Amino acid sequence: MLRALVWDVDGTLAETEHDGHRVAFNQAFADEGLPWRWDEAVYAELLAITGGKERLRAWWQRVDPAGAASTGVAERIARLHARKTRHYLARVEAGAVGLRPGVRRLIAQARAAGLVQAIATTTSPDNVTALLAATLGTEATGWFACIGAGDVVPQKKPAPDIYHWVLARLGLRADECVAIEDSAAGVAAAQAAGLAVLVTRSRYSRAERLPPVLADLDGLGEPGAAMQAAAGRVAGRPWQGVVGLDELRDWLRNERRN
Ligand code: XBP
Ligand code: MG
């Protein structure tokens, strides 16, 4: 039985990487007088390393291996990342990052149906609460039974740690939950913890190779006058439509039958 939806944040709730994180990293570099600038192509590559501090360290090792090995680097990265977080929060609070189509609808539908909802993300906790408040209202944080974010676990996605952490807090089994993710790292983390995964590919993950998943779509879709169908593959077959709880339950039933 489907009891819970576990949402990823970056790329899934919103196009945060494009609208928020990349810009904020570049603003932090400029503040610190660093000659670094991450364009979209470089950033797409760097997204393979999840977590902002981890991404900064990997970049530093690539462009300045000696500097990256010097003393005080961890503090420098922490300071740079704190700056980046301030810029990111300012962008989110200014309304620069909106929810992807269908996210508001599916969260509301799950709430109305009494499903548990939770968050499993590598991004910093403040980024999550700010995004929820700016897009869904300040009360929205309370709609999630548990928010697993950032450094609460030692290993970020693709490791399953954050999903294990969330499942333990929810007191649910993996087969009672569906994860909603946008990227290969997120899919790997959720599947390694035993969850079925609905993929809504984001701007940066459109061309990623993914293992078989519950559904591999380009979004959730939106019904109504401005109908926006999601498209992709379900059980290996082309699918088009709007993702709601009925669809999710059908797909889970079929997957378990096969
Ligand atoms: C998202 C990330 C995050 C953000 C930055 O991965 O990798 O690190 O890019 O956030 P996922 P912080 O969607 O798989 O969780 O700078 O706060 O770490
Ligand atoms: Mg993501």
Coordinates of C-alpha atoms and ligand atoms in Angstrom, one line a residue:
M1 CA 0.0 0.0 0.0
L2 CA 1.2 3.5 -0.8
R3 CA 1.6 5.4 2.5
A4 CA 4.1 8.1 1.7
L5 CA 5.7 10.3 -1.0
V6 CA 9.3 11.2 -0.4
W7 CA 10.3 14.3 -2.4
D8 CA 13.7 15.3 -3.6
V9 CA 14.1 19.1 -3.7
D10 CA 16.7 20.3 -6.2
G11 CA 15.5 19.7 -9.8
T12 CA 12.3 18.0 -8.6
L13 CA 10.3 20.6 -6.7
A14 CA 11.9 23.4 -8.7
E15 CA 14.6 24.1 -11.2
T16 CA 16.8 25.2 -8.3
E17 CA 20.1 24.4 -9.9
H18 CA 19.5 26.7 -12.9
D19 CA 17.5 29.4 -11.2
G20 CA 19.3 29.4 -7.8
H21 CA 22.3 27.4 -7.0
R22 CA 24.6 28.0 -10.0
V23 CA 24.0 31.8 -9.9
A24 CA 24.6 31.8 -6.1
F25 CA 27.9 29.9 -6.4
N26 CA 29.1 32.5 -9.0
Q27 CA 28.0 35.4 -6.8
A28 CA 30.0 33.9 -3.9
F29 CA 33.1 33.5 -6.1
A30 CA 32.8 37.2 -7.1
D31 CA 32.4 38.3 -3.5
E32 CA 35.6 36.4 -2.5
G33 CA 37.6 37.8 -5.5
L34 CA 38.0 34.3 -7.0
P35 CA 38.4 34.1 -10.7
W36 CA 36.1 31.2 -10.9
R37 CA 32.8 31.2 -12.9
W38 CA 30.6 28.1 -13.5
D39 CA 28.9 28.3 -16.8
E40 CA 26.0 25.9 -17.6
A41 CA 28.2 23.4 -19.3
V42 CA 30.7 23.2 -16.4
Y43 CA 27.9 23.2 -13.9
A44 CA 26.2 20.3 -15.7
E45 CA 29.4 18.3 -15.3
L46 CA 29.9 19.3 -11.6
L47 CA 26.4 18.2 -10.7
A48 CA 27.7 14.7 -10.7
I49 CA 29.1 15.7 -7.3
T50 CA 26.2 16.2 -5.0
G51 CA 26.3 18.7 -2.1
G52 CA 27.6 22.2 -2.5
K53 CA 30.6 21.9 -0.2
E54 CA 31.6 18.7 -1.9
R55 CA 31.2 20.3 -5.3
L56 CA 33.4 23.2 -4.3
R57 CA 36.2 20.9 -3.0
A58 CA 36.1 18.8 -6.2
W59 CA 36.4 22.0 -8.3
W60 CA 39.2 23.3 -6.2
Q61 CA 41.1 20.1 -6.6
R62 CA 40.6 20.2 -10.3
V63 CA 41.8 23.8 -10.9
D64 CA 44.3 24.2 -8.1
P65 CA 45.4 20.9 -6.6
A66 CA 48.2 22.4 -4.5
G67 CA 45.9 25.1 -3.1
A68 CA 43.2 22.5 -2.4
A69 CA 45.7 20.5 -0.3
S70 CA 46.8 23.4 1.8
T71 CA 45.8 24.0 5.4
G72 CA 42.6 26.0 6.1
V73 CA 40.9 24.8 3.0
A74 CA 37.9 23.2 4.8
E75 CA 37.3 26.6 6.6
R76 CA 37.6 28.5 3.3
I77 CA 35.1 26.1 1.7
A78 CA 32.7 26.4 4.6
R79 CA 32.9 30.2 4.4
L80 CA 32.4 30.2 0.6
H81 CA 29.5 27.9 0.9
A82 CA 27.9 30.0 3.7
R83 CA 28.1 33.0 1.3
K84 CA 26.6 30.9 -1.5
T85 CA 23.8 29.9 0.8
R86 CA 23.1 33.5 1.7
H87 CA 22.8 34.4 -2.0
Y88 CA 20.7 31.4 -2.7
L89 CA 18.3 32.2 0.1
A90 CA 18.0 35.8 -1.1
R91 CA 17.1 34.6 -4.6
V92 CA 14.5 32.2 -3.3
E93 CA 13.0 34.8 -0.9
A94 CA 12.8 37.3 -3.9
G95 CA 10.7 34.7 -5.8
A96 CA 13.4 33.8 -8.4
V97 CA 12.7 30.1 -8.0
G98 CA 9.2 28.7 -8.7
L99 CA 7.7 25.2 -8.3
R100 CA 7.7 22.9 -11.4
P101 CA 4.3 22.3 -13.0
G102 CA 2.2 19.8 -11.0
V103 CA 4.2 19.9 -7.8
R104 CA 1.7 22.1 -5.9
R105 CA -1.2 19.9 -7.2
L106 CA 0.4 16.5 -6.2
I107 CA 1.4 17.8 -2.8
A108 CA -2.2 19.0 -2.2
Q109 CA -3.7 15.8 -3.5
A110 CA -1.4 13.7 -1.2
R111 CA -2.4 15.9 1.7
A112 CA -6.1 15.5 1.0
A113 CA -5.7 11.8 0.7
G114 CA -3.9 11.6 4.1
L115 CA -0.6 10.4 2.7
V116 CA 2.6 11.0 4.6
Q117 CA 5.0 13.3 2.9
A118 CA 8.7 13.8 3.5
I119 CA 11.8 15.3 2.0
A120 CA 15.1 13.6 1.2
T121 CA 17.7 16.0 -0.2
T122 CA 21.4 16.8 -0.2
T123 CA 20.8 20.5 -0.1
S124 CA 21.1 22.5 3.2
P125 CA 18.1 22.6 5.5
D126 CA 17.6 26.4 5.3
N127 CA 17.3 26.1 1.5
V128 CA 14.4 23.7 1.9
T129 CA 12.4 25.7 4.4
A130 CA 13.0 28.9 2.4
L131 CA 11.8 27.3 -0.9
L132 CA 8.7 25.8 0.8
A133 CA 7.9 29.1 2.4
A134 CA 8.4 31.2 -0.7
T135 CA 6.4 28.9 -3.0
L136 CA 3.7 27.2 -0.8
G137 CA 3.6 29.5 2.3
T138 CA 5.3 29.4 5.7
E139 CA 3.0 26.7 7.0
A140 CA 4.1 24.3 4.3
T141 CA 7.1 23.0 6.3
G142 CA 4.6 21.4 8.6
W143 CA 3.0 19.4 5.8
F144 CA 6.2 17.2 5.7
A145 CA 6.4 14.6 8.5
C146 CA 10.2 14.8 8.2
I147 CA 12.8 16.8 6.3
G148 CA 16.0 15.0 5.7
A149 CA 18.6 17.5 4.4
G150 CA 22.3 18.3 4.0
D151 CA 24.8 17.0 6.5
V152 CA 22.4 15.0 8.7
V153 CA 23.9 11.9 7.1
P154 CA 27.6 11.3 6.5
Q155 CA 27.2 10.2 2.8
K156 CA 25.2 12.3 0.4
K157 CA 23.3 10.9 -2.7
P158 CA 24.0 8.6 -4.6
A159 CA 24.5 6.9 -1.2
P160 CA 21.1 5.7 0.3
D161 CA 21.8 7.2 3.7
I162 CA 19.3 10.1 3.5
Y163 CA 16.5 7.7 2.5
H164 CA 17.4 5.3 5.3
W165 CA 17.4 8.3 7.7
V166 CA 13.9 9.5 6.4
L167 CA 12.4 5.9 6.5
A168 CA 13.6 5.5 10.1
R169 CA 12.0 8.7 11.2
L170 CA 8.8 8.0 9.4
G171 CA 8.7 4.5 10.8
L172 CA 7.7 3.2 7.3
R173 CA 9.1 0.4 5.1
A174 CA 10.6 1.3 1.7
D175 CA 7.8 -0.6 -0.1
E176 CA 5.2 1.8 1.4
C177 CA 6.8 4.8 -0.2
V178 CA 7.5 6.3 -3.6
A179 CA 10.5 8.6 -4.1
I180 CA 10.2 11.5 -6.6
E181 CA 13.6 12.3 -8.0
D182 CA 15.0 14.1 -11.1
S183 CA 18.6 12.7 -11.4
A184 CA 20.7 9.6 -11.6
A185 CA 22.3 10.3 -8.2
G186 CA 18.8 10.7 -6.6
V187 CA 17.5 7.5 -8.3
A188 CA 20.6 5.5 -7.2
A189 CA 20.1 6.7 -3.6
A190 CA 16.3 5.9 -3.5
Q191 CA 16.6 2.6 -5.2
A192 CA 19.5 1.5 -3.0
A193 CA 17.2 2.1 0.0
G194 CA 14.5 0.0 -1.7
L195 CA 12.1 2.7 -2.8
A196 CA 10.2 2.8 -6.2
V197 CA 11.1 6.0 -8.0
L198 CA 9.1 8.3 -10.1
V199 CA 11.5 10.4 -12.2
T200 CA 10.6 13.9 -13.3
R201 CA 13.7 14.8 -15.3
S202 CA 14.9 18.4 -14.9
R203 CA 16.8 20.8 -17.1
Y204 CA 20.2 19.3 -16.1
S205 CA 19.2 15.6 -16.1
R206 CA 17.3 15.4 -19.5
A207 CA 20.1 13.3 -21.1
E208 CA 21.2 11.3 -18.1
R209 CA 21.2 7.5 -18.3
L210 CA 18.9 6.0 -15.8
P211 CA 18.2 2.4 -14.7
P212 CA 14.6 1.1 -15.0
V213 CA 12.3 3.1 -12.7
L214 CA 8.6 3.2 -11.8
A215 CA 8.2 6.0 -14.4
D216 CA 10.7 8.1 -16.3
L217 CA 8.9 11.4 -17.2
D218 CA 9.7 15.0 -18.1
G219 CA 7.5 16.3 -15.4
L220 CA 4.3 15.7 -13.4
G221 CA 2.0 17.4 -15.9
E222 CA -0.9 19.8 -15.2
P223 CA -4.5 19.4 -16.1
G224 CA -7.0 22.2 -16.8
A225 CA -7.2 25.0 -19.3
A226 CA -3.4 25.3 -19.7
M227 CA -3.1 21.5 -19.9
Q228 CA 0.5 20.5 -19.8
A229 CA 0.9 16.7 -20.3
A230 CA 3.9 15.0 -18.9
A231 CA 5.6 12.6 -21.3
G232 CA 8.1 9.8 -21.0
R233 CA 8.1 6.0 -20.3
V234 CA 6.2 3.8 -17.9
A235 CA 7.1 0.1 -17.7
G236 CA 9.2 0.6 -20.8
R237 CA 6.3 2.0 -22.8
P238 CA 5.6 5.5 -24.0
W239 CA 3.3 7.4 -21.7
Q240 CA 1.6 10.8 -21.7
G241 CA -0.7 12.4 -19.2
V242 CA -0.9 14.0 -15.8
V243 CA 0.5 12.2 -12.7
G244 CA -1.8 11.8 -9.8
L245 CA -2.1 9.3 -7.0
D246 CA -4.3 7.0 -9.1
E247 CA -1.5 6.7 -11.7
L248 CA 1.1 6.2 -9.0
R249 CA -0.9 3.4 -7.4
D250 CA -1.6 1.7 -10.8
W251 CA 2.1 1.8 -11.7
L252 CA 3.1 0.3 -8.3
R253 CA 0.5 -2.5 -8.6
N254 CA 1.7 -3.3 -12.1
E255 CA 5.3 -3.3 -11.1
R256 CA 4.7 -5.6 -8.2
R257 CA 2.6 -8.0 -10.4
N258 CA 5.5 -8.3 -12.9
Ligands
XBP1 C1 21.2 18.5 -5.2 C2 22.5 19.0 -4.9 C3 22.7 20.2 -4.0 C4 22.7 21.6 -4.5 C5 23.4 22.5 -3.6 O1 21.1 17.1 -5.4 O2 23.5 18.4 -5.3 O3 24.0 20.0 -3.5 O4 23.3 21.6 -5.8 O5 22.9 22.6 -2.3 P1 19.8 16.3 -5.1 P2 24.0 23.0 -1.1 O6 18.7 17.0 -5.8 O7 20.0 14.9 -5.6 O8 19.5 16.3 -3.6 O9 24.9 24.0 -1.7 O10 23.1 23.5 0.0 O11 24.7 21.7 -0.7
MG2 MG 17.6 16.4 -7.5

